[in-house]
Each structure stands twice: as C-alpha cells, then as structure tokens.
Amino acid sequence: MNDPGRPPEPTDESADEPRFDLAFDASPGALTRVSPLIRRIVAPNPGPFTFTGTCAYVVGAGEVAVIDPGPDLPAHTQALLAALKGEKVAAIFVTHTHRDHSPAARRLRAATGAPIVGCAPYFPAREMALGEINKLDAANDLDYRPDQVLDDGEIWRGAGFSLRAVATPGHTMNHLCFELVEEKALFTGDHVMGWSTSIVAPPDGAMRLYMESLEKLRRFEHDIFWPGHGGPITRPRRFLRGLLNHRHAREKSILEALGAGPLSVPEIVEKVYEKLDPRLKGAAALSTFAHLEDFCARGLARTDGPCRLDGIFSLA
C-alpha cells in the first residue's frame, strides 16, 4: 500500500534504470533519529565500496536492537555505546559477514552482553575450482559466530517492535534483510543500496540467486528501505524494478560483447563498462564473471575448462 502523502508508485513494468542518490551527507559518529522507531549512526569507514561509511541502525527506545554495528573500529563502537547510555541493547543483528558490517558485533556483545542474532556464519555459493583464487577472501569476517541464526520469515520480538528475517542470498550466501513490521520498513544491508549497485562475486555470491532475491522483495509491500550504505530508498518497488532492468541490460551487453568472439573478463569489462572509476574495475570484473557463470549454467555461454575468472568465454 502506498503512503497517501506521496505520489503513487508507477505501475509501468518498464521502469527506468535505478536513480542512484549520491547526496547522502550524514556525519559519522552521530546517532540521529530517522523515523519514529529508527536511529542511525554512520561508521567512519568511507571508500569506493562503502560510500560514506557503514550505516548502523538502532531500533526501539529504552530496550533496543542494533543492526549491522559495523567494522572493527573501537572509536565507532564507543560512539555508539555512548549514544545509547542509559538504554539496554537487547540484541545485535547482522545482515551478512563482510568486514564492514559484522566485526563490531563482537565488541558490542562484549560491552553489553547482548546476543548476536541474524545471519549464519560465512559459507560460499560453491566449491573453489582447481587453482581458483577467491578475490574477496579478505573481505569476509570468518570469526563471526552468532548466538542465534534466524530462518527466513522468523520474527524476533522486541520492546514495542518486531523484526522479521528475509533471506536474500546473492551478494553473499548468508545475506538477510530485516523487516521492521511496525513501519513497513526493510533494512537491506548490501542487497539493495540507493547509491550504487551491489557487487556479486563468485564463489562468495551467485548472480542467479541475487536476481531471484530482488524478485522476492518485489512481492512485499514495504514503504521504505534502509540500506547498509547511503540514504534511504523511499520508492522501493520502483527502485527494485530499476535494479532488475539494470541487471538485465548488463546481461544483454555482455552477451553482445561475446558475439564479437571469445573474450577474457577484463576484455568484456572494457567493452561493457563506460567511464568506470579505475578503482572499481576489479569489482566490475567480479560482477561480470558472476553473470558469465550464470550464462554457462544456463547454456548461453561456454568456456574451455572450469568456469573461472581467468577463463576465455564465448557464446554457446
């Protein structure tokens, strides 16, 4: 259902590409109220993959839940604890186990005694091929150990609010979003962000599952998304359509590039990505490879030998 105070969501299924918002300027270290039940604090870890920093969210008042407390930066955890002085942290939620989201959960648990709940520990989408190197291995928080893993649809009830787990594998296999039932809001972690597309990098993630998870969210009636980086997405269904259109357009452009003959992943990136920040070429290569892996599984593309990042790909 649409917010009556906003224009209705467009129903055109051929929605435009997603409208990314780069205007987010929340200051790191300040806990700010963003809705009746939600406060947000931004970690001081800006970068090409984290935008202005990781957004940690506090839900409730007096007895609260903290979502994605962020990277292992003691000053950030101390700022969060100081802002919550006089309140009880009842639970610490984690969407996925990248190092910019989950490590601070352990510091927060040690300081408050609150359990860590949410996603499962890291696991890959598939086994590594012979000789394959995981380019994002250092990004994974392999020390993450939750006290409780939430299943898809499971609800955790707090003091005056409820959080429902929504399984969204693809960016990582253990990725969860959390729905704040009372506000029809969804904390989307890195699955959907308003400032950029999400990287999908085998063997940690899988493009087909990522696309299916985007489609899954379209079946919900959320009014707003609160991402792990950047500002809120206030028209989530339209934005999801745009993301899916963007991914389908990327699929088409990769297949068209392969039509010119066998190509390596770096060669495809040069043909497909225009005006790309050089710092993001590695990420573009990994997402391109995720599409190629999906194409090979669907019989649309092929490669000699195992499907690997350093392979040569052609149309099937």
mmCIF file of C-alpha atoms in Angstrom:
data_model
loop_
_atom_site.group_PDB
_atom_site.id
_atom_site.type_symbol
_atom_site.label_atom_id
_atom_site.label_comp_id
_atom_site.label_asym_id
_atom_site.label_seq_id
_atom_site.Cartn_x
_atom_site.Cartn_y
_atom_site.Cartn_z
ATOM 1 C CA MET A 1 0.000 0.000 0.000
ATOM 2 C CA ASN A 2 1.305 3.464 -0.903
ATOM 3 C CA ASP A 3 1.851 6.261 1.583
ATOM 4 C CA PRO A 4 -1.083 8.660 0.934
ATOM 5 C CA GLY A 5 1.290 11.564 1.446
ATOM 6 C CA ARG A 6 3.397 10.545 -1.551
ATOM 7 C CA PRO A 7 2.572 10.182 -5.240
ATOM 8 C CA PRO A 8 1.570 6.600 -6.066
ATOM 9 C CA GLU A 9 4.213 4.181 -7.207
ATOM 10 C CA PRO A 10 4.382 3.894 -11.006
ATOM 11 C CA THR A 11 2.922 0.653 -12.294
ATOM 12 C CA ASP A 12 4.922 0.610 -15.552
ATOM 13 C CA GLU A 13 6.968 -2.561 -15.518
ATOM 14 C CA SER A 14 9.494 -0.961 -17.895
ATOM 15 C CA ALA A 15 10.669 1.426 -15.164
ATOM 16 C CA ASP A 16 13.824 3.408 -15.817
ATOM 17 C CA GLU A 17 17.263 2.464 -14.564
ATOM 18 C CA PRO A 18 17.598 2.985 -10.794
ATOM 19 C CA ARG A 19 18.060 6.607 -9.754
ATOM 20 C CA PHE A 20 21.118 6.480 -7.526
ATOM 21 C CA ASP A 21 21.400 9.136 -4.828
ATOM 22 C CA LEU A 22 24.912 10.409 -4.059
ATOM 23 C CA ALA A 23 23.760 13.316 -1.896
ATOM 24 C CA PHE A 24 23.905 11.437 1.418
ATOM 25 C CA ASP A 25 25.972 13.509 3.869
ATOM 26 C CA ALA A 26 25.258 12.151 7.351
ATOM 27 C CA SER A 27 28.174 12.885 9.682
ATOM 28 C CA PRO A 28 29.999 9.842 11.105
ATOM 29 C CA GLY A 29 29.694 9.228 14.828
ATOM 30 C CA ALA A 30 26.342 10.928 15.465
ATOM 31 C CA LEU A 31 23.273 8.861 16.369
ATOM 32 C CA THR A 32 20.401 10.541 14.524
ATOM 33 C CA ARG A 33 16.681 9.787 14.576
ATOM 34 C CA VAL A 34 15.396 8.991 11.076
ATOM 35 C CA SER A 35 11.922 7.609 11.893
ATOM 36 C CA PRO A 36 9.721 7.104 14.988
ATOM 37 C CA LEU A 37 11.421 3.775 15.762
ATOM 38 C CA ILE A 38 14.803 4.093 13.999
ATOM 39 C CA ARG A 39 18.049 5.901 14.722
ATOM 40 C CA ARG A 40 21.164 5.717 12.519
ATOM 41 C CA ILE A 41 24.900 6.158 13.089
ATOM 42 C CA VAL A 42 27.455 6.090 10.262
ATOM 43 C CA ALA A 43 30.869 4.474 10.776
ATOM 44 C CA PRO A 44 33.992 6.414 9.742
ATOM 45 C CA ASN A 45 34.976 3.933 7.015
ATOM 46 C CA PRO A 46 34.332 5.724 3.702
ATOM 47 C CA GLY A 47 35.654 4.213 0.486
ATOM 48 C CA PRO A 48 34.826 3.131 -3.074
ATOM 49 C CA PHE A 49 32.909 0.089 -1.778
ATOM 50 C CA THR A 50 31.419 1.632 1.381
ATOM 51 C CA PHE A 51 30.399 5.106 0.097
ATOM 52 C CA THR A 52 30.393 7.443 3.144
ATOM 53 C CA GLY A 53 30.633 4.550 5.608
ATOM 54 C CA THR A 54 28.578 1.701 7.028
ATOM 55 C CA CYS A 55 25.165 2.633 8.423
ATOM 56 C CA ALA A 56 24.375 1.025 11.773
ATOM 57 C CA TYR A 57 20.763 1.258 12.894
ATOM 58 C CA VAL A 58 19.209 1.331 16.361
ATOM 59 C CA VAL A 59 15.596 0.162 16.593
ATOM 60 C CA GLY A 60 13.351 0.994 19.535
ATOM 61 C CA ALA A 61 13.883 3.075 22.672
ATOM 62 C CA GLY A 62 14.973 2.127 26.159
ATOM 63 C CA GLU A 63 15.435 -1.503 25.175
ATOM 64 C CA VAL A 64 16.838 -1.572 21.646
ATOM 65 C CA ALA A 65 18.191 -3.716 18.835
ATOM 66 C CA VAL A 66 21.289 -2.695 16.882
ATOM 67 C CA ILE A 67 21.526 -3.703 13.217
ATOM 68 C CA ASP A 68 24.919 -4.070 11.487
ATOM 69 C CA PRO A 69 27.128 -2.383 14.092
ATOM 70 C CA GLY A 70 29.896 -2.088 11.513
ATOM 71 C CA PRO A 71 33.652 -2.580 11.153
ATOM 72 C CA ASP A 72 36.172 -3.298 13.889
ATOM 73 C CA LEU A 73 36.832 0.349 14.765
ATOM 74 C CA PRO A 74 36.898 0.811 18.564
ATOM 75 C CA ALA A 75 36.095 4.534 18.349
ATOM 76 C CA HIS A 76 32.958 3.783 16.332
ATOM 77 C CA THR A 77 31.739 1.188 18.845
ATOM 78 C CA GLN A 78 32.468 3.582 21.710
ATOM 79 C CA ALA A 79 30.499 6.350 19.978
ATOM 80 C CA LEU A 80 27.552 4.001 19.608
ATOM 81 C CA LEU A 81 27.739 2.880 23.245
ATOM 82 C CA ALA A 82 28.000 6.468 24.445
ATOM 83 C CA ALA A 83 24.937 7.446 22.398
ATOM 84 C CA LEU A 84 22.988 4.553 23.956
ATOM 85 C CA LYS A 85 23.968 5.315 27.550
ATOM 86 C CA GLY A 86 21.022 4.540 29.827
ATOM 87 C CA GLU A 87 19.438 2.173 27.310
ATOM 88 C CA LYS A 88 19.663 -1.600 27.137
ATOM 89 C CA VAL A 89 20.898 -3.352 23.987
ATOM 90 C CA ALA A 90 18.658 -6.411 23.804
ATOM 91 C CA ALA A 91 20.070 -7.906 20.606
ATOM 92 C CA ILE A 92 22.657 -7.265 17.891
ATOM 93 C CA PHE A 93 21.506 -8.087 14.350
ATOM 94 C CA VAL A 94 23.834 -8.809 11.432
ATOM 95 C CA THR A 95 22.761 -8.903 7.778
ATOM 96 C CA HIS A 96 25.916 -10.578 6.416
ATOM 97 C CA THR A 97 29.533 -11.206 7.273
ATOM 98 C CA HIS A 98 31.548 -8.669 5.310
ATOM 99 C CA ARG A 99 34.123 -6.906 7.461
ATOM 100 C CA ASP A 100 32.436 -3.533 7.143
ATOM 101 C CA HIS A 101 29.231 -4.884 8.742
ATOM 102 C CA SER A 102 29.761 -7.624 11.321
ATOM 103 C CA PRO A 103 33.037 -7.382 13.331
ATOM 104 C CA ALA A 104 31.817 -4.635 15.690
ATOM 105 C CA ALA A 105 29.086 -7.029 16.814
ATOM 106 C CA ARG A 106 31.660 -8.839 18.936
ATOM 107 C CA ARG A 107 32.803 -5.626 20.636
ATOM 108 C CA LEU A 108 29.195 -4.653 21.276
ATOM 109 C CA ARG A 109 28.361 -8.097 22.678
ATOM 110 C CA ALA A 110 31.374 -7.935 24.991
ATOM 111 C CA ALA A 111 30.302 -4.498 26.255
ATOM 112 C CA THR A 112 26.588 -5.177 26.677
ATOM 113 C CA GLY A 113 26.093 -8.935 26.972
ATOM 114 C CA ALA A 114 23.515 -8.785 24.176
ATOM 115 C CA PRO A 115 23.291 -11.823 21.874
ATOM 116 C CA ILE A 116 24.272 -11.662 18.202
ATOM 117 C CA VAL A 117 21.372 -12.827 16.046
ATOM 118 C CA GLY A 118 20.674 -12.903 12.328
ATOM 119 C CA CYS A 119 22.704 -14.379 9.511
ATOM 120 C CA ALA A 120 24.624 -17.634 9.567
ATOM 121 C CA PRO A 121 28.438 -17.721 9.503
ATOM 122 C CA TYR A 122 30.107 -17.336 6.103
ATOM 123 C CA PHE A 123 29.707 -20.068 3.518
ATOM 124 C CA PRO A 124 30.375 -19.884 -0.252
ATOM 125 C CA ALA A 125 27.969 -20.438 -3.107
ATOM 126 C CA ARG A 126 30.092 -23.262 -4.459
ATOM 127 C CA GLU A 127 33.400 -25.044 -4.042
ATOM 128 C CA MET A 128 36.516 -23.405 -5.457
ATOM 129 C CA ALA A 129 37.681 -24.667 -8.851
ATOM 130 C CA LEU A 130 41.198 -26.116 -9.096
ATOM 131 C CA GLY A 131 43.657 -23.222 -8.989
ATOM 132 C CA GLU A 132 40.930 -20.627 -8.399
ATOM 133 C CA ILE A 133 41.617 -17.708 -6.053
ATOM 134 C CA ASN A 134 38.887 -16.005 -4.046
ATOM 135 C CA LYS A 135 39.485 -12.309 -4.752
ATOM 136 C CA LEU A 136 37.233 -11.221 -1.867
ATOM 137 C CA ASP A 137 38.501 -13.661 0.745
ATOM 138 C CA ALA A 138 39.936 -10.837 2.865
ATOM 139 C CA ALA A 139 36.530 -9.119 2.908
ATOM 140 C CA ASN A 140 34.910 -11.961 4.853
ATOM 141 C CA ASP A 141 34.588 -11.940 8.632
ATOM 142 C CA LEU A 142 35.455 -15.563 9.286
ATOM 143 C CA ASP A 143 35.439 -15.064 13.078
ATOM 144 C CA TYR A 144 31.718 -14.253 13.170
ATOM 145 C CA ARG A 145 29.829 -16.616 15.497
ATOM 146 C CA PRO A 146 26.146 -15.744 16.113
ATOM 147 C CA ASP A 147 24.253 -16.765 19.221
ATOM 148 C CA GLN A 148 21.110 -17.324 17.154
ATOM 149 C CA VAL A 149 20.642 -17.783 13.397
ATOM 150 C CA LEU A 150 17.295 -16.572 12.076
ATOM 151 C CA ASP A 151 15.453 -18.525 9.398
ATOM 152 C CA ASP A 152 13.609 -16.888 6.528
ATOM 153 C CA GLY A 153 10.381 -15.389 7.894
ATOM 154 C CA GLU A 154 11.339 -15.822 11.546
ATOM 155 C CA ILE A 155 10.291 -12.927 13.776
ATOM 156 C CA TRP A 156 12.260 -11.533 16.715
ATOM 157 C CA ARG A 157 10.043 -9.519 19.057
ATOM 158 C CA GLY A 158 11.490 -6.585 20.946
ATOM 159 C CA ALA A 159 10.048 -3.961 23.296
ATOM 160 C CA GLY A 160 7.450 -2.299 21.084
ATOM 161 C CA PHE A 161 8.737 -3.550 17.753
ATOM 162 C CA SER A 162 9.188 -6.712 15.682
ATOM 163 C CA LEU A 163 11.950 -7.651 13.238
ATOM 164 C CA ARG A 164 11.290 -10.310 10.586
ATOM 165 C CA ALA A 165 14.188 -12.031 8.785
ATOM 166 C CA VAL A 166 14.001 -12.061 4.983
ATOM 167 C CA ALA A 167 16.553 -14.348 3.330
ATOM 168 C CA THR A 168 18.190 -12.614 0.345
ATOM 169 C CA PRO A 169 21.154 -14.699 -0.846
ATOM 170 C CA GLY A 170 23.215 -13.491 -3.773
ATOM 171 C CA HIS A 171 25.536 -10.706 -2.638
ATOM 172 C CA THR A 172 26.626 -13.268 -0.063
ATOM 173 C CA MET A 173 25.001 -16.621 0.538
ATOM 174 C CA ASN A 174 24.177 -15.813 4.177
ATOM 175 C CA HIS A 175 22.635 -12.391 3.498
ATOM 176 C CA LEU A 176 19.480 -11.472 5.417
ATOM 177 C CA CYS A 177 17.348 -8.348 5.324
ATOM 178 C CA PHE A 178 15.305 -7.389 8.378
ATOM 179 C CA GLU A 179 11.763 -6.060 8.174
ATOM 180 C CA LEU A 180 10.609 -3.630 10.852
ATOM 181 C CA VAL A 181 6.991 -4.756 10.835
ATOM 182 C CA GLU A 182 5.554 -1.693 12.592
ATOM 183 C CA GLU A 183 6.902 0.738 9.986
ATOM 184 C CA LYS A 184 6.754 -1.488 6.880
ATOM 185 C CA ALA A 185 10.461 -0.753 6.569
ATOM 186 C CA LEU A 186 13.259 -3.057 5.430
ATOM 187 C CA PHE A 187 16.908 -2.934 6.479
ATOM 188 C CA THR A 188 18.549 -4.132 3.272
ATOM 189 C CA GLY A 189 22.233 -4.431 4.199
ATOM 190 C CA ASP A 190 24.160 -4.638 0.932
ATOM 191 C CA HIS A 191 21.426 -6.395 -1.033
ATOM 192 C CA VAL A 192 19.834 -3.123 -2.196
ATOM 193 C CA MET A 193 21.569 0.247 -1.829
ATOM 194 C CA GLY A 194 20.485 3.651 -3.049
ATOM 195 C CA TRP A 195 23.928 4.923 -4.029
ATOM 196 C CA SER A 196 25.200 2.031 -6.176
ATOM 197 C CA THR A 197 24.576 -1.484 -7.388
ATOM 198 C CA SER A 198 25.816 -4.334 -5.192
ATOM 199 C CA ILE A 199 28.800 -6.452 -6.117
ATOM 200 C CA VAL A 200 28.094 -10.141 -6.720
ATOM 201 C CA ALA A 201 31.325 -12.118 -6.708
ATOM 202 C CA PRO A 202 31.663 -15.909 -7.059
ATOM 203 C CA PRO A 203 32.366 -18.080 -5.189
ATOM 204 C CA ASP A 204 31.041 -15.966 -2.290
ATOM 205 C CA GLY A 205 27.872 -14.941 -4.128
ATOM 206 C CA ALA A 206 25.782 -16.033 -7.096
ATOM 207 C CA MET A 207 24.090 -13.843 -9.695
ATOM 208 C CA ARG A 208 21.061 -16.079 -10.283
ATOM 209 C CA LEU A 209 20.273 -16.131 -6.563
ATOM 210 C CA TYR A 210 20.826 -12.383 -6.341
ATOM 211 C CA MET A 211 18.318 -11.756 -9.140
ATOM 212 C CA GLU A 212 15.822 -14.125 -7.515
ATOM 213 C CA SER A 213 16.233 -12.278 -4.216
ATOM 214 C CA LEU A 214 15.476 -8.948 -5.927
ATOM 215 C CA GLU A 215 12.324 -10.504 -7.410
ATOM 216 C CA LYS A 216 11.419 -11.849 -3.975
ATOM 217 C CA LEU A 217 11.435 -8.369 -2.426
ATOM 218 C CA ARG A 218 9.016 -7.143 -5.087
ATOM 219 C CA ARG A 219 6.363 -9.378 -3.533
ATOM 220 C CA PHE A 220 6.467 -7.376 -0.291
ATOM 221 C CA GLU A 221 4.665 -4.101 0.471
ATOM 222 C CA HIS A 222 7.493 -2.148 2.064
ATOM 223 C CA ASP A 223 7.268 1.632 2.224
ATOM 224 C CA ILE A 224 10.972 2.334 2.678
ATOM 225 C CA PHE A 225 14.384 0.626 2.529
ATOM 226 C CA TRP A 226 17.210 1.476 4.934
ATOM 227 C CA PRO A 227 20.466 0.289 3.285
ATOM 228 C CA GLY A 228 23.824 -0.549 4.806
ATOM 229 C CA HIS A 229 25.404 2.398 2.981
ATOM 230 C CA GLY A 230 23.891 5.715 1.942
ATOM 231 C CA GLY A 231 20.450 7.165 2.427
ATOM 232 C CA PRO A 232 17.001 5.558 2.393
ATOM 233 C CA ILE A 233 15.155 4.329 -0.687
ATOM 234 C CA THR A 234 11.712 5.879 -0.477
ATOM 235 C CA ARG A 235 10.148 4.190 -3.518
ATOM 236 C CA PRO A 236 11.398 0.641 -3.078
ATOM 237 C CA ARG A 237 9.272 -1.167 -5.668
ATOM 238 C CA ARG A 238 10.180 1.286 -8.392
ATOM 239 C CA PHE A 239 13.836 1.061 -7.369
ATOM 240 C CA LEU A 240 13.741 -2.745 -7.473
ATOM 241 C CA ARG A 241 12.306 -2.643 -10.992
ATOM 242 C CA GLY A 242 15.108 -0.307 -11.981
ATOM 243 C CA LEU A 243 17.747 -2.604 -10.481
ATOM 244 C CA LEU A 244 16.344 -5.609 -12.314
ATOM 245 C CA ASN A 245 16.232 -3.648 -15.577
ATOM 246 C CA HIS A 246 19.828 -2.585 -14.987
ATOM 247 C CA ARG A 247 20.949 -6.177 -14.446
ATOM 248 C CA HIS A 248 19.041 -7.422 -17.494
ATOM 249 C CA ALA A 249 20.626 -4.652 -19.589
ATOM 250 C CA ARG A 250 24.048 -5.724 -18.287
ATOM 251 C CA GLU A 251 23.291 -9.307 -19.277
ATOM 252 C CA LYS A 252 22.375 -8.167 -22.776
ATOM 253 C CA SER A 253 25.514 -6.046 -23.160
ATOM 254 C CA ILE A 254 27.778 -8.910 -22.024
ATOM 255 C CA LEU A 255 26.147 -11.328 -24.460
ATOM 256 C CA GLU A 256 26.508 -8.756 -27.252
ATOM 257 C CA ALA A 257 30.199 -8.357 -26.424
ATOM 258 C CA LEU A 258 30.660 -12.139 -26.593
ATOM 259 C CA GLY A 259 29.095 -12.063 -30.058
ATOM 260 C CA ALA A 260 32.302 -10.466 -31.353
ATOM 261 C CA GLY A 261 34.306 -13.546 -30.435
ATOM 262 C CA PRO A 262 35.938 -15.233 -27.440
ATOM 263 C CA LEU A 263 36.899 -12.749 -24.735
ATOM 264 C CA SER A 264 38.505 -12.651 -21.310
ATOM 265 C CA VAL A 265 36.721 -10.993 -18.382
ATOM 266 C CA PRO A 266 38.950 -7.854 -18.498
ATOM 267 C CA GLU A 267 38.218 -7.506 -22.224
ATOM 268 C CA ILE A 268 34.491 -7.731 -21.575
ATOM 269 C CA VAL A 269 34.741 -5.099 -18.820
ATOM 270 C CA GLU A 270 36.459 -2.682 -21.227
ATOM 271 C CA LYS A 271 33.677 -3.159 -23.767
ATOM 272 C CA VAL A 272 30.725 -3.071 -21.388
ATOM 273 C CA TYR A 273 31.569 -0.550 -18.657
ATOM 274 C CA GLU A 274 31.851 3.051 -19.829
ATOM 275 C CA LYS A 275 33.629 5.775 -17.829
ATOM 276 C CA LEU A 276 34.321 3.354 -14.997
ATOM 277 C CA ASP A 277 36.261 4.558 -11.959
ATOM 278 C CA PRO A 278 39.588 2.657 -12.281
ATOM 279 C CA ARG A 279 39.312 1.716 -8.603
ATOM 280 C CA LEU A 280 36.169 -0.271 -9.430
ATOM 281 C CA LYS A 281 37.497 -2.315 -12.353
ATOM 282 C CA GLY A 282 38.158 -5.276 -10.074
ATOM 283 C CA ALA A 283 34.598 -5.183 -8.753
ATOM 284 C CA ALA A 284 33.227 -4.860 -12.296
ATOM 285 C CA ALA A 285 35.260 -7.895 -13.328
ATOM 286 C CA LEU A 286 33.832 -9.946 -10.459
ATOM 287 C CA SER A 287 30.226 -8.976 -11.253
ATOM 288 C CA THR A 288 30.843 -9.678 -14.948
ATOM 289 C CA PHE A 289 32.191 -13.084 -14.010
ATOM 290 C CA ALA A 290 29.069 -13.696 -11.910
ATOM 291 C CA HIS A 291 26.939 -13.067 -14.997
ATOM 292 C CA LEU A 292 29.172 -15.334 -17.092
ATOM 293 C CA GLU A 293 28.958 -18.120 -14.518
ATOM 294 C CA ASP A 294 25.175 -17.821 -14.685
ATOM 295 C CA PHE A 295 25.254 -17.837 -18.510
ATOM 296 C CA CYS A 296 27.350 -21.009 -18.536
ATOM 297 C CA ALA A 297 24.931 -22.715 -16.137
ATOM 298 C CA ARG A 298 22.013 -21.700 -18.393
ATOM 299 C CA GLY A 299 23.736 -22.819 -21.597
ATOM 300 C CA LEU A 300 24.083 -19.289 -23.008
ATOM 301 C CA ALA A 301 27.889 -19.139 -22.833
ATOM 302 C CA ARG A 302 30.792 -21.534 -22.582
ATOM 303 C CA THR A 303 34.444 -21.588 -21.617
ATOM 304 C CA ASP A 304 37.246 -24.080 -22.051
ATOM 305 C CA GLY A 305 37.793 -25.961 -18.816
ATOM 306 C CA PRO A 306 36.331 -24.900 -15.454
ATOM 307 C CA CYS A 307 34.368 -21.651 -15.270
ATOM 308 C CA ARG A 308 36.956 -19.329 -13.702
ATOM 309 C CA LEU A 309 37.681 -15.627 -13.546
ATOM 310 C CA ASP A 310 40.764 -16.074 -15.752
ATOM 311 C CA GLY A 311 38.877 -18.082 -18.406
ATOM 312 C CA ILE A 312 38.092 -17.206 -22.020
ATOM 313 C CA PHE A 313 34.372 -17.030 -22.737
ATOM 314 C CA SER A 314 32.275 -17.253 -25.899
ATOM 315 C CA LEU A 315 28.642 -17.680 -26.869
ATOM 316 C CA ALA A 316 27.379 -21.240 -26.592
#
